[in-house]
CSV table of C-alpha atoms in Angstrom, one decimal:
chain,number,residue,atom,x,y,z
A,1,MET,CA,60.8,-238.9,-129.5
A,2,ASN,CA,63.6,-236.7,-128.5
A,3,LEU,CA,64.7,-239.7,-125.8
A,4,TYR,CA,65.3,-241.9,-128.3
A,5,LYS,CA,67.4,-239.8,-130.7
A,6,SER,CA,69.4,-239.1,-127.7
A,7,ILE,CA,69.7,-243.0,-127.1
A,8,GLY,CA,70.3,-242.9,-130.8
A,9,MET,CA,72.8,-240.5,-131.0
A,10,SER,CA,74.9,-242.2,-127.7
A,11,VAL,CA,75.1,-245.5,-129.7
A,12,ILE,CA,76.9,-243.6,-132.9
A,13,ALA,CA,79.3,-242.9,-130.7
A,14,LEU,CA,79.8,-245.7,-129.3
A,15,LEU,CA,80.5,-248.0,-132.3
A,16,SER,CA,82.4,-246.2,-133.2
A,17,SER,CA,84.7,-245.4,-130.4
A,18,MET,CA,85.1,-249.3,-130.5
A,19,PRO,CA,88.5,-250.9,-132.8
A,20,SER,CA,86.8,-252.7,-135.8
A,21,PHE,CA,88.0,-256.0,-136.9
A,22,ALA,CA,85.7,-256.8,-139.9
A,23,GLN,CA,89.0,-254.8,-142.5
A,24,GLN,CA,92.5,-254.8,-142.2
A,25,THR,CA,96.1,-253.9,-144.8
A,26,TYR,CA,99.0,-256.1,-143.3
A,27,GLU,CA,99.7,-252.0,-142.4
A,28,GLU,CA,97.4,-252.7,-139.7
A,29,ILE,CA,98.2,-256.2,-138.5
A,30,GLU,CA,101.4,-257.5,-136.1
A,31,GLN,CA,104.9,-257.2,-138.7
A,32,LEU,CA,107.2,-259.3,-138.0
A,33,THR,CA,110.4,-258.2,-139.6
A,34,VAL,CA,113.2,-261.9,-141.8
A,35,ASN,CA,115.6,-262.3,-142.9
A,36,GLU,CA,117.4,-265.9,-144.6
A,37,GLN,CA,119.8,-266.4,-142.2
A,38,VAL,CA,117.7,-266.1,-138.8
A,39,THR,CA,114.2,-268.6,-138.7
A,40,THR,CA,111.2,-267.4,-136.6
A,41,VAL,CA,109.2,-269.2,-134.1
A,42,ILE,CA,105.6,-268.5,-133.4
A,43,THR,CA,104.7,-270.3,-130.1
A,44,ALA,CA,100.0,-270.1,-129.7
A,45,SER,CA,99.1,-270.9,-126.6
A,46,GLU,CA,97.0,-273.8,-127.7
A,47,PRO,CA,97.9,-276.3,-130.6
A,48,ILE,CA,97.6,-274.7,-134.2
A,49,ARG,CA,94.8,-276.5,-136.6
A,50,PHE,CA,96.0,-274.4,-139.7
A,51,VAL,CA,98.6,-271.9,-141.4
A,52,ASP,CA,98.8,-270.6,-144.5
A,53,ILE,CA,102.0,-268.2,-146.0
A,54,SER,CA,100.8,-266.3,-148.5
A,55,THR,CA,103.6,-266.4,-150.7
A,56,ASP,CA,105.9,-268.9,-151.7
A,57,LYS,CA,108.7,-266.2,-151.1
A,58,VAL,CA,108.6,-267.7,-147.1
A,59,VAL,CA,108.9,-271.8,-146.3
A,60,GLY,CA,107.6,-273.0,-142.5
A,61,ASP,CA,107.2,-275.9,-141.1
A,62,GLN,CA,105.0,-277.0,-137.8
A,63,PRO,CA,107.5,-278.8,-135.5
A,64,ILE,CA,105.4,-279.3,-132.4
A,65,LYS,CA,101.3,-278.9,-132.5
A,66,ASN,CA,101.8,-275.0,-131.1
A,67,VAL,CA,104.3,-273.6,-132.3
A,68,VAL,CA,105.3,-272.7,-136.5
A,69,ARG,CA,108.7,-271.6,-138.4
A,70,LEU,CA,109.3,-269.9,-140.6
A,71,LYS,CA,111.6,-268.2,-142.7
A,72,PRO,CA,112.3,-266.7,-146.4
A,73,LYS,CA,113.5,-269.1,-148.7
A,74,GLU,CA,116.8,-266.5,-150.3
A,75,ALA,CA,117.9,-263.3,-150.6
A,76,GLY,CA,118.0,-260.3,-152.1
A,77,HIS,CA,114.8,-258.4,-151.2
A,78,ALA,CA,115.0,-254.6,-150.4
A,79,ASP,CA,114.4,-253.5,-147.1
A,80,GLY,CA,110.9,-253.2,-146.3
A,81,ASP,CA,109.8,-255.6,-148.7
A,82,ILE,CA,106.4,-257.9,-148.0
A,83,LEU,CA,107.0,-261.0,-148.0
A,84,ALA,CA,104.4,-262.8,-146.9
A,85,ILE,CA,101.0,-262.8,-145.3
A,86,VAL,CA,100.9,-265.1,-143.3
A,87,THR,CA,97.4,-266.5,-141.1
A,88,VAL,CA,97.5,-268.9,-137.4
A,89,VAL,CA,93.9,-270.5,-136.7
A,90,THR,CA,94.3,-272.3,-133.7
A,91,GLU,CA,91.7,-274.6,-131.6
A,92,ARG,CA,89.7,-271.0,-131.0
A,93,TYR,CA,91.5,-268.3,-131.6
A,94,ARG,CA,93.2,-267.0,-135.2
A,95,THR,CA,96.1,-264.1,-135.7
A,96,GLN,CA,97.8,-262.9,-139.4
A,97,TYR,CA,101.7,-261.0,-139.5
A,98,ALA,CA,102.7,-259.6,-142.6
A,99,LEU,CA,106.5,-260.7,-142.3
A,100,ILE,CA,108.4,-257.4,-144.1
A,101,TYR,CA,112.4,-258.0,-145.2
A,102,THR,CA,115.6,-256.9,-143.5
A,103,THR,CA,118.9,-257.1,-145.0
A,104,ARG,CA,120.6,-256.5,-140.9
A,105,MET,CA,120.3,-259.9,-139.6
A,106,LYS,CA,120.5,-258.7,-136.4
A,107,GLU,CA,116.8,-257.0,-137.0
A,108,ALA,CA,115.3,-260.0,-138.1
A,109,VAL,CA,112.9,-261.6,-135.2
A,110,THR,CA,113.4,-264.6,-133.9
A,111,ASP,CA,110.8,-266.0,-131.4
A,112,LYS,CA,107.0,-264.4,-131.1
A,113,GLU,CA,104.6,-265.9,-128.9
A,114,ILE,CA,101.7,-264.6,-129.7
A,115,GLN,CA,99.6,-261.4,-127.7
A,116,LEU,CA,95.6,-261.4,-126.6
A,117,LEU,CA,96.0,-258.4,-128.2
A,118,GLU,CA,97.0,-260.6,-131.6
A,119,MET,CA,93.5,-263.3,-130.7
A,120,ASN,CA,90.4,-263.1,-132.6
A,121,ALA,CA,88.3,-264.8,-131.6
A,122,TYR,CA,87.8,-268.0,-133.8
A,123,ASN,CA,84.9,-270.8,-133.7
A,124,ASN,CA,86.4,-273.4,-135.6
A,125,PRO,CA,84.0,-275.9,-136.7
A,126,SER,CA,86.7,-279.2,-136.5
A,127,VAL,CA,87.1,-278.4,-132.5
A,128,SER,CA,83.4,-279.4,-130.7
A,129,MET,CA,86.3,-278.9,-127.1
A,130,SER,CA,89.2,-277.1,-126.4
A,131,THR,CA,92.7,-278.8,-126.0
A,132,THR,CA,92.6,-277.1,-122.7
A,133,GLU,CA,89.3,-277.4,-121.7
A,134,MET,CA,89.6,-281.3,-122.3
A,135,VAL,CA,92.7,-281.2,-119.4
A,136,ARG,CA,91.4,-279.3,-117.4
A,137,PHE,CA,87.8,-281.8,-116.7
A,138,ALA,CA,90.5,-284.9,-117.2
A,139,ARG,CA,92.7,-283.6,-113.9
A,140,GLN,CA,89.7,-283.4,-112.9
A,141,VAL,CA,88.5,-286.9,-113.7
A,142,TRP,CA,92.2,-288.0,-112.3
A,143,ASN,CA,92.1,-285.9,-109.2
A,144,SER,CA,88.3,-287.9,-108.1
A,145,PRO,CA,87.7,-291.6,-106.5
A,146,ALA,CA,87.0,-294.2,-108.6
A,147,LEU,CA,83.7,-295.4,-109.0
A,148,PHE,CA,84.6,-298.7,-111.1
A,149,ARG,CA,85.4,-301.4,-108.8
A,150,ASN,CA,84.7,-305.0,-110.5
A,151,VAL,CA,87.0,-304.1,-113.9
A,152,SER,CA,90.7,-304.9,-113.9
A,153,THR,CA,93.6,-307.5,-115.4
A,154,LYS,CA,96.1,-308.5,-113.5
A,155,GLU,CA,99.4,-309.9,-115.2
A,156,HIS,CA,103.4,-310.0,-114.1
A,157,ARG,CA,102.7,-309.3,-110.7
A,158,MET,CA,101.1,-305.7,-111.3
A,159,THR,CA,97.3,-305.8,-111.6
A,160,MET,CA,95.9,-302.6,-113.9
A,161,ARG,CA,92.5,-301.7,-113.2
A,162,LEU,CA,89.6,-298.7,-115.1
A,163,ASN,CA,89.1,-296.8,-112.0
A,164,ASN,CA,86.2,-294.1,-114.2
A,165,ILE,CA,84.6,-293.7,-117.2
A,166,TYR,CA,82.2,-289.7,-118.1
A,167,ALA,CA,81.2,-288.9,-120.7
A,168,VAL,CA,81.4,-285.4,-122.1
A,169,GLY,CA,80.1,-283.7,-125.8
A,170,ASP,CA,81.7,-285.7,-128.1
A,171,TYR,CA,84.7,-287.5,-126.0
A,172,PHE,CA,84.7,-290.1,-123.1
A,173,PHE,CA,86.8,-289.6,-120.5
A,174,ILE,CA,88.3,-292.7,-119.3
A,175,ASP,CA,90.7,-293.3,-115.9
A,176,PHE,CA,92.6,-295.9,-114.7
A,177,SER,CA,95.3,-297.2,-112.5
A,178,ILE,CA,97.8,-299.8,-112.3
A,179,GLU,CA,99.1,-301.9,-109.4
A,180,ASN,CA,102.6,-302.3,-109.4
A,181,ARG,CA,103.7,-305.3,-106.7
A,182,THR,CA,107.1,-306.0,-108.1
A,183,ASN,CA,110.3,-303.7,-106.9
A,184,ILE,CA,111.0,-304.0,-110.9
A,185,ARG,CA,110.3,-300.2,-112.3
A,186,PHE,CA,108.1,-299.7,-115.1
A,187,ASP,CA,109.8,-297.7,-118.7
A,188,ILE,CA,107.2,-297.1,-119.8
A,189,ASP,CA,107.1,-297.5,-124.1
A,190,GLU,CA,104.1,-297.6,-125.8
A,191,ILE,CA,99.8,-296.8,-124.8
A,192,ARG,CA,97.7,-298.5,-127.0
A,193,VAL,CA,93.9,-298.1,-127.5
A,194,LYS,CA,91.9,-300.4,-129.6
A,195,LEU,CA,88.7,-302.0,-130.3
A,196,ALA,CA,89.8,-305.7,-131.1
A,197,ASP,CA,86.8,-308.7,-130.4
A,198,LYS,CA,86.3,-310.1,-127.6
A,199,LYS,CA,86.3,-313.9,-128.3
A,200,LEU,CA,89.2,-314.9,-130.8
A,201,SER,CA,88.1,-317.7,-133.3
A,202,LYS,CA,90.6,-320.3,-134.8
A,203,ALA,CA,89.0,-320.4,-137.9
A,204,THR,CA,89.1,-316.7,-138.9
A,205,ASN,CA,91.1,-313.4,-138.3
A,206,ALA,CA,91.3,-311.4,-135.7
A,207,GLN,CA,89.4,-307.8,-136.6
A,208,VAL,CA,91.9,-305.5,-134.2
A,209,VAL,CA,90.8,-301.4,-135.5
A,210,GLU,CA,93.9,-298.9,-133.5
A,211,LEU,CA,92.5,-295.5,-132.1
A,212,THR,CA,93.7,-292.5,-131.6
A,213,PRO,CA,93.5,-290.7,-128.2
A,214,ALA,CA,92.0,-287.3,-128.9
A,215,LEU,CA,94.7,-286.3,-124.9
A,216,ILE,CA,96.4,-288.4,-123.5
A,217,LEU,CA,97.0,-286.9,-119.8
A,218,GLU,CA,100.2,-287.8,-117.7
A,219,GLN,CA,103.2,-287.6,-120.2
A,220,SER,CA,105.2,-289.0,-117.5
A,221,LYS,CA,107.2,-292.6,-119.4
A,222,THR,CA,108.0,-294.2,-116.0
A,223,PHE,CA,107.2,-295.8,-112.6
A,224,LYS,CA,107.8,-297.6,-109.4
A,225,LYS,CA,104.5,-298.7,-107.3
A,226,GLY,CA,102.0,-296.7,-108.9
A,227,TYR,CA,100.0,-294.7,-111.8
A,228,ARG,CA,97.3,-293.2,-112.7
A,229,ASN,CA,96.3,-291.8,-115.6
A,230,VAL,CA,93.0,-290.2,-118.7
A,231,ILE,CA,92.8,-291.0,-121.9
A,232,VAL,CA,90.4,-289.2,-123.5
A,233,LEU,CA,88.5,-290.6,-126.4
A,234,LYS,CA,86.5,-289.6,-129.5
A,235,LYS,CA,82.4,-291.4,-128.4
A,236,MET,CA,81.6,-294.4,-130.2
A,237,THR,CA,80.1,-297.6,-130.6
A,238,PHE,CA,80.2,-300.7,-130.4
A,239,PRO,CA,78.6,-303.6,-131.2
A,240,ASN,CA,78.8,-306.6,-127.9
A,241,ASP,CA,81.4,-308.5,-129.6
A,242,LYS,CA,83.9,-306.1,-129.6
A,243,ILE,CA,85.1,-304.5,-126.7
A,244,LEU,CA,88.4,-301.6,-125.5
A,245,GLN,CA,91.3,-302.8,-125.2
A,246,ILE,CA,93.9,-300.1,-123.2
A,247,GLU,CA,98.0,-301.6,-123.8
A,248,MET,CA,100.3,-300.1,-121.7
A,249,THR,CA,104.5,-301.7,-123.0
A,250,GLU,CA,107.6,-301.8,-121.7
A,251,LYS,CA,111.1,-300.6,-123.1
A,252,GLN,CA,112.8,-303.6,-122.8
A,253,ILE,CA,112.6,-306.4,-125.9
A,254,SER,CA,111.3,-309.1,-123.6
A,255,GLY,CA,109.6,-306.6,-122.0
A,256,ARG,CA,106.3,-306.4,-119.3
A,257,ASN,CA,103.1,-305.6,-120.9
A,258,ILE,CA,99.3,-305.3,-119.7
A,259,CYS,CA,96.2,-304.8,-121.4
A,260,LEU,CA,92.4,-302.9,-119.8
A,261,ARG,CA,89.6,-304.4,-121.5
A,262,ILE,CA,86.5,-302.5,-121.7
A,263,ASP,CA,82.7,-304.3,-122.5
A,264,TYR,CA,80.9,-302.1,-123.8
A,265,GLU,CA,78.2,-302.1,-121.6
A,266,ASP,CA,81.0,-300.7,-119.3
A,267,VAL,CA,81.0,-297.4,-121.8
A,268,LEU,CA,77.5,-297.2,-122.1
A,269,SER,CA,77.5,-296.6,-118.3
A,270,ALA,CA,79.3,-293.7,-118.1
A,271,ASP,CA,79.0,-290.9,-116.2
A,272,SER,CA,77.8,-287.3,-117.3
A,273,PHE,CA,79.8,-284.7,-115.9
A,274,ASN,CA,78.7,-283.5,-112.1
A,275,ALA,CA,78.6,-280.0,-111.5
A,276,VAL,CA,80.9,-281.2,-108.0
A,277,LEU,CA,83.2,-282.1,-111.3
A,278,LEU,CA,82.7,-279.0,-112.9
A,279,GLU,CA,84.4,-277.2,-110.0
A,280,GLU,CA,87.3,-274.9,-110.1
A,281,GLU,CA,89.5,-277.2,-108.1
């Protein structure tokens, strides 16, 4: 009985010594001093999915995926006034800052990077795979040998070829490459993914559905001889009379374009990631 009592007291002591994140006041969270003449930039380590500013005394926007910009709307506040609480939610964590007004412009925070200790783990129900995980998987696919040999398109002395299709979780990872047999550099305008009719009939309008990739691994905009990329798409099913198209167009007005057409049978043959592919490089 004394042993159970001793263990119980030890557990209580351990729990009481651990920091509690269940409840916090604005005095306990990180405070950022702000001024209406200074833009405060908050940078996250991964894409930001949601931002909440608790009052209308502060305005903000999100110019890129992992950056938030904040600024008080107007002057007239006293030093130390709490203008707002800003909540930043990413794919895997959330954090909060109290925005404290300062009349001294030189004291205002201009650049704030979210630190590890400020990140509270958050299981975002809208995110089944984080961008960090997606990039890691895509990079390993990019480095893997090609398994497909018979899906390709030849146009303008170029060959666009399907290398691999892998499936993991809710996503398809489509690996493709282009061989340019000309001496003219290809300057990429855009890469588009579409679901289109396999056979075009003159009597009916073509039904084309534009798909938005969850990730395009490589962001390079030009290549001379060889190019390879991995596109990540949300898993889908489509009928046999449809094909998946990956189109690449050139920047020039009369520029070249090339399109890879992937049948549903090829999508169905997508391999799942195996243990070897998932090994850390």
